Amino acid sequence: MIVVTGATGSIGRALIERLRGHDVLAVVRRPADDLDYDHAIADFDEPATIGRLLSPGDRLFLNSSLWPGFVRAHRAVIDLAARAGVAQVVAVSVRDATPGAKLGGGMHGEVDAHLRASGVPWSILQPSGFMQNLPRDVRDGHFYGSYGPKEVNYIDARDIAEVAAALLTRPVGPDADHVLTGPESLSHAEIAGEISAALGRPVRYVDLPVPEMAAHLERQGIPQPHAADLAELMASTGDGRWASTTSAVEDLTGRPPRPLAAFLRDHKADFPR
Ligand SMILES: NC(=O)c1ccc[n+]([C@@H]2O[C@H](COP(=O)([O-])OP(=O)(O)OC[C@H]3O[C@@H](n4cnc5c(N)ncnc54)[C@H](OP(=O)(O)O)[C@@H]3O)[C@@H](O)[C@H]2O)c1
């Protein structure tokens, strides 16, 4: 059986669709009327609720959004997967994950290290930022950030799902990290230009110095110190380190990743008016 955690998320929903026809169990933390496939209620905050769903030979897709208990919970689920005799864990991490790094990069770095040492066969997906974030970042025709003028890569979460589906349905291969990117990297001014063209109304990228961006995020309800860390993270991913692309999506799925234009065509309605 393929056990999919985070099944209601941007990767999880697309993954479940691609796995139709396979023996799949979707893990959700609350009943969801719009899920028309086998699902079980479980919560990472109580790792045993996920552990009890796992049987020898299962394949586990390990994914959830981040919260302060993320590292403890994901490590515990990995230990339970090892104990249950799971055949493979495919985990979602982030590009440049490293223990000790700020925010998600540090949390994922710790979980990735734990998984690599767990004894369970593993694949770790390390994607760039998701295109699915973009609608949330556009407000009143403006798109604020501290990325500067350089190019940054974004990936469509549907391509992460395609990679996960390929890895979870073929024979278990060698343990590997996969750095997943979209096909092109653009500056945020260029991204705003593409959004404007797709929506048919102007959207302008406004680049703010890190302290001003941190204050902007705080006004939007993100507490300190996360607001400052997030603004710093934008500036660091904007220094060119997330500009390169990889061939991993095409190598693993046989088709190239979706360009931003395709994402925008399919997600126009997600952008606020
Ligand atoms: N967003 C990005 O740009 C980006 C970039 C690189 C890597 N990543 C990584 O990708 C992963 C997914 O990120 P996301 O924020 O975009 O996810 P998402 O699509 O919002 O989905 C997250 C999923 O996790 C589930 N979940 C959260 N807490 C849970 C818990 N305690 N127990 C069970 N399920 C739980 C959510 O369920 P509910 O529907 O119940 O909330 C949802 O199904 C994260 O690890 C993130 O660090 C994200």
mmCIF file with all atom_site columns, N, CA and C in Angstrom, residues 145-146 207-219 224 227-232 235:
data_model
loop_
_atom_site.group_PDB
_atom_site.id
_atom_site.type_symbol
_atom_site.label_atom_id
_atom_site.label_alt_id
_atom_site.label_comp_id
_atom_site.label_asym_id
_atom_site.label_entity_id
_atom_site.label_seq_id
_atom_site.pdbx_PDB_ins_code
_atom_site.Cartn_x
_atom_site.Cartn_y
_atom_site.Cartn_z
_atom_site.occupancy
_atom_site.B_iso_or_equiv
_atom_site.pdbx_formal_charge
_atom_site.auth_seq_id
_atom_site.auth_comp_id
_atom_site.auth_asym_id
_atom_site.auth_atom_id
_atom_site.pdbx_PDB_model_num
ATOM 1  N N  . GLY A 1 145 ? 8.681  41.799 -1.695 1.00 0.00 ? 145 GLY A N  1
ATOM 2  C CA . GLY A 1 145 ? 9.709  40.818 -1.348 1.00 0.00 ? 145 GLY A CA 1
ATOM 3  C C  . GLY A 1 145 ? 11.041 41.494 -1.133 1.00 0.00 ? 145 GLY A C  1
ATOM 4  N N  . SER A 1 146 ? 12.038 40.687 -0.733 1.00 0.00 ? 146 SER A N  1
ATOM 5  C CA . SER A 1 146 ? 13.401 41.211 -0.550 1.00 0.00 ? 146 SER A CA 1
ATOM 6  C C  . SER A 1 146 ? 14.376 40.418 -1.409 1.00 0.00 ? 146 SER A C  1
ATOM 7  N N  . ASP A 1 207 ? 10.485 45.720 -4.348 1.00 0.00 ? 207 ASP A N  1
ATOM 8  C CA . ASP A 1 207 ? 11.579 45.139 -3.579 1.00 0.00 ? 207 ASP A CA 1
ATOM 9  C C  . ASP A 1 207 ? 11.861 46.004 -2.343 1.00 0.00 ? 207 ASP A C  1
ATOM 10 N N  . LEU A 1 208 ? 11.798 45.384 -1.168 1.00 0.00 ? 208 LEU A N  1
ATOM 11 C CA . LEU A 1 208 ? 11.998 46.134 0.077  1.00 0.00 ? 208 LEU A CA 1
ATOM 12 C C  . LEU A 1 208 ? 13.291 45.671 0.751  1.00 0.00 ? 208 LEU A C  1
ATOM 13 N N  . PRO A 1 209 ? 13.999 46.594 1.425  1.00 0.00 ? 209 PRO A N  1
ATOM 14 C CA . PRO A 1 209 ? 15.137 46.166 2.245  1.00 0.00 ? 209 PRO A CA 1
ATOM 15 C C  . PRO A 1 209 ? 14.632 45.205 3.330  1.00 0.00 ? 209 PRO A C  1
ATOM 16 N N  . VAL A 1 210 ? 15.513 44.331 3.815  1.00 0.00 ? 210 VAL A N  1
ATOM 17 C CA . VAL A 1 210 ? 15.092 43.278 4.754  1.00 0.00 ? 210 VAL A CA 1
ATOM 18 C C  . VAL A 1 210 ? 14.320 43.823 5.970  1.00 0.00 ? 210 VAL A C  1
ATOM 19 N N  . PRO A 1 211 ? 14.792 44.892 6.651  1.00 0.00 ? 211 PRO A N  1
ATOM 20 C CA . PRO A 1 211 ? 14.032 45.346 7.832  1.00 0.00 ? 211 PRO A CA 1
ATOM 21 C C  . PRO A 1 211 ? 12.618 45.814 7.470  1.00 0.00 ? 211 PRO A C  1
ATOM 22 N N  . GLU A 1 212 ? 12.489 46.476 6.305  1.00 0.00 ? 212 GLU A N  1
ATOM 23 C CA . GLU A 1 212 ? 11.142 46.939 5.903  1.00 0.00 ? 212 GLU A CA 1
ATOM 24 C C  . GLU A 1 212 ? 10.246 45.766 5.521  1.00 0.00 ? 212 GLU A C  1
ATOM 25 N N  . MET A 1 213 ? 10.845 44.760 4.896  1.00 0.00 ? 213 MET A N  1
ATOM 26 C CA . MET A 1 213 ? 10.057 43.577 4.527  1.00 0.00 ? 213 MET A CA 1
ATOM 27 C C  . MET A 1 213 ? 9.615  42.846 5.798  1.00 0.00 ? 213 MET A C  1
ATOM 28 N N  . ALA A 1 214 ? 10.515 42.788 6.790  1.00 0.00 ? 214 ALA A N  1
ATOM 29 C CA . ALA A 1 214 ? 10.163 42.128 8.059  1.00 0.00 ? 214 ALA A CA 1
ATOM 30 C C  . ALA A 1 214 ? 8.985  42.866 8.702  1.00 0.00 ? 214 ALA A C  1
ATOM 31 N N  . ALA A 1 215 ? 9.024  44.204 8.682  1.00 0.00 ? 215 ALA A N  1
ATOM 32 C CA . ALA A 1 215 ? 7.921  44.990 9.269  1.00 0.00 ? 215 ALA A CA 1
ATOM 33 C C  . ALA A 1 215 ? 6.631  44.750 8.485  1.00 0.00 ? 215 ALA A C  1
ATOM 34 N N  . HIS A 1 216 ? 6.759  44.661 7.156  1.00 0.00 ? 216 HIS A N  1
ATOM 35 C CA . HIS A 1 216 ? 5.591  44.406 6.294  1.00 0.00 ? 216 HIS A CA 1
ATOM 36 C C  . HIS A 1 216 ? 4.970  43.048 6.661  1.00 0.00 ? 216 HIS A C  1
ATOM 37 N N  . LEU A 1 217 ? 5.813  42.041 6.828  1.00 0.00 ? 217 LEU A N  1
ATOM 38 C CA . LEU A 1 217 ? 5.297  40.700 7.157  1.00 0.00 ? 217 LEU A CA 1
ATOM 39 C C  . LEU A 1 217 ? 4.656  40.697 8.545  1.00 0.00 ? 217 LEU A C  1
ATOM 40 N N  . GLU A 1 218 ? 5.254  41.477 9.462  1.00 0.00 ? 218 GLU A N  1
ATOM 41 C CA . GLU A 1 218 ? 4.692  41.556 10.815 1.00 0.00 ? 218 GLU A CA 1
ATOM 42 C C  . GLU A 1 218 ? 3.297  42.177 10.779 1.00 0.00 ? 218 GLU A C  1
ATOM 43 N N  . ARG A 1 219 ? 3.151  43.212 9.933  1.00 0.00 ? 219 ARG A N  1
ATOM 44 C CA . ARG A 1 219 ? 1.829  43.848 9.799  1.00 0.00 ? 219 ARG A CA 1
ATOM 45 C C  . ARG A 1 219 ? 0.814  42.863 9.235  1.00 0.00 ? 219 ARG A C  1
ATOM 46 N N  . GLN A 1 224 ? 7.351  38.026 15.053 1.00 0.00 ? 224 GLN A N  1
ATOM 47 C CA . GLN A 1 224 ? 8.808  37.989 15.157 1.00 0.00 ? 224 GLN A CA 1
ATOM 48 C C  . GLN A 1 224 ? 9.184  36.763 15.981 1.00 0.00 ? 224 GLN A C  1
ATOM 49 N N  . ALA A 1 227 ? 9.183  36.749 11.069 1.00 0.00 ? 227 ALA A N  1
ATOM 50 C CA . ALA A 1 227 ? 9.068  37.752 10.008 1.00 0.00 ? 227 ALA A CA 1
ATOM 51 C C  . ALA A 1 227 ? 10.461 38.183 9.540  1.00 0.00 ? 227 ALA A C  1
ATOM 52 N N  . ALA A 1 228 ? 11.362 38.427 10.499 1.00 0.00 ? 228 ALA A N  1
ATOM 53 C CA . ALA A 1 228 ? 12.725 38.849 10.141 1.00 0.00 ? 228 ALA A CA 1
ATOM 54 C C  . ALA A 1 228 ? 13.461 37.709 9.439  1.00 0.00 ? 228 ALA A C  1
ATOM 55 N N  . ASP A 1 229 ? 13.279 36.487 9.948  1.00 0.00 ? 229 ASP A N  1
ATOM 56 C CA . ASP A 1 229 ? 13.953 35.333 9.322  1.00 0.00 ? 229 ASP A CA 1
ATOM 57 C C  . ASP A 1 229 ? 13.473 35.139 7.888  1.00 0.00 ? 229 ASP A C  1
ATOM 58 N N  . LEU A 1 230 ? 12.160 35.316 7.705  1.00 0.00 ? 230 LEU A N  1
ATOM 59 C CA . LEU A 1 230 ? 11.585 35.112 6.371  1.00 0.00 ? 230 LEU A CA 1
ATOM 60 C C  . LEU A 1 230 ? 12.111 36.157 5.386  1.00 0.00 ? 230 LEU A C  1
ATOM 61 N N  . ALA A 1 231 ? 12.183 37.400 5.845  1.00 0.00 ? 231 ALA A N  1
ATOM 62 C CA . ALA A 1 231 ? 12.711 38.458 4.970  1.00 0.00 ? 231 ALA A CA 1
ATOM 63 C C  . ALA A 1 231 ? 14.174 38.182 4.633  1.00 0.00 ? 231 ALA A C  1
ATOM 64 N N  . GLU A 1 232 ? 14.930 37.721 5.622  1.00 0.00 ? 232 GLU A N  1
ATOM 65 C CA . GLU A 1 232 ? 16.348 37.389 5.359  1.00 0.00 ? 232 GLU A CA 1
ATOM 66 C C  . GLU A 1 232 ? 16.468 36.228 4.389  1.00 0.00 ? 232 GLU A C  1
ATOM 67 N N  . ALA A 1 235 ? 16.067 37.419 0.926  1.00 0.00 ? 235 ALA A N  1
ATOM 68 C CA . ALA A 1 235 ? 17.288 38.072 0.428  1.00 0.00 ? 235 ALA A CA 1
ATOM 69 C C  . ALA A 1 235 ? 18.350 37.026 0.093  1.00 0.00 ? 235 ALA A C  1
#
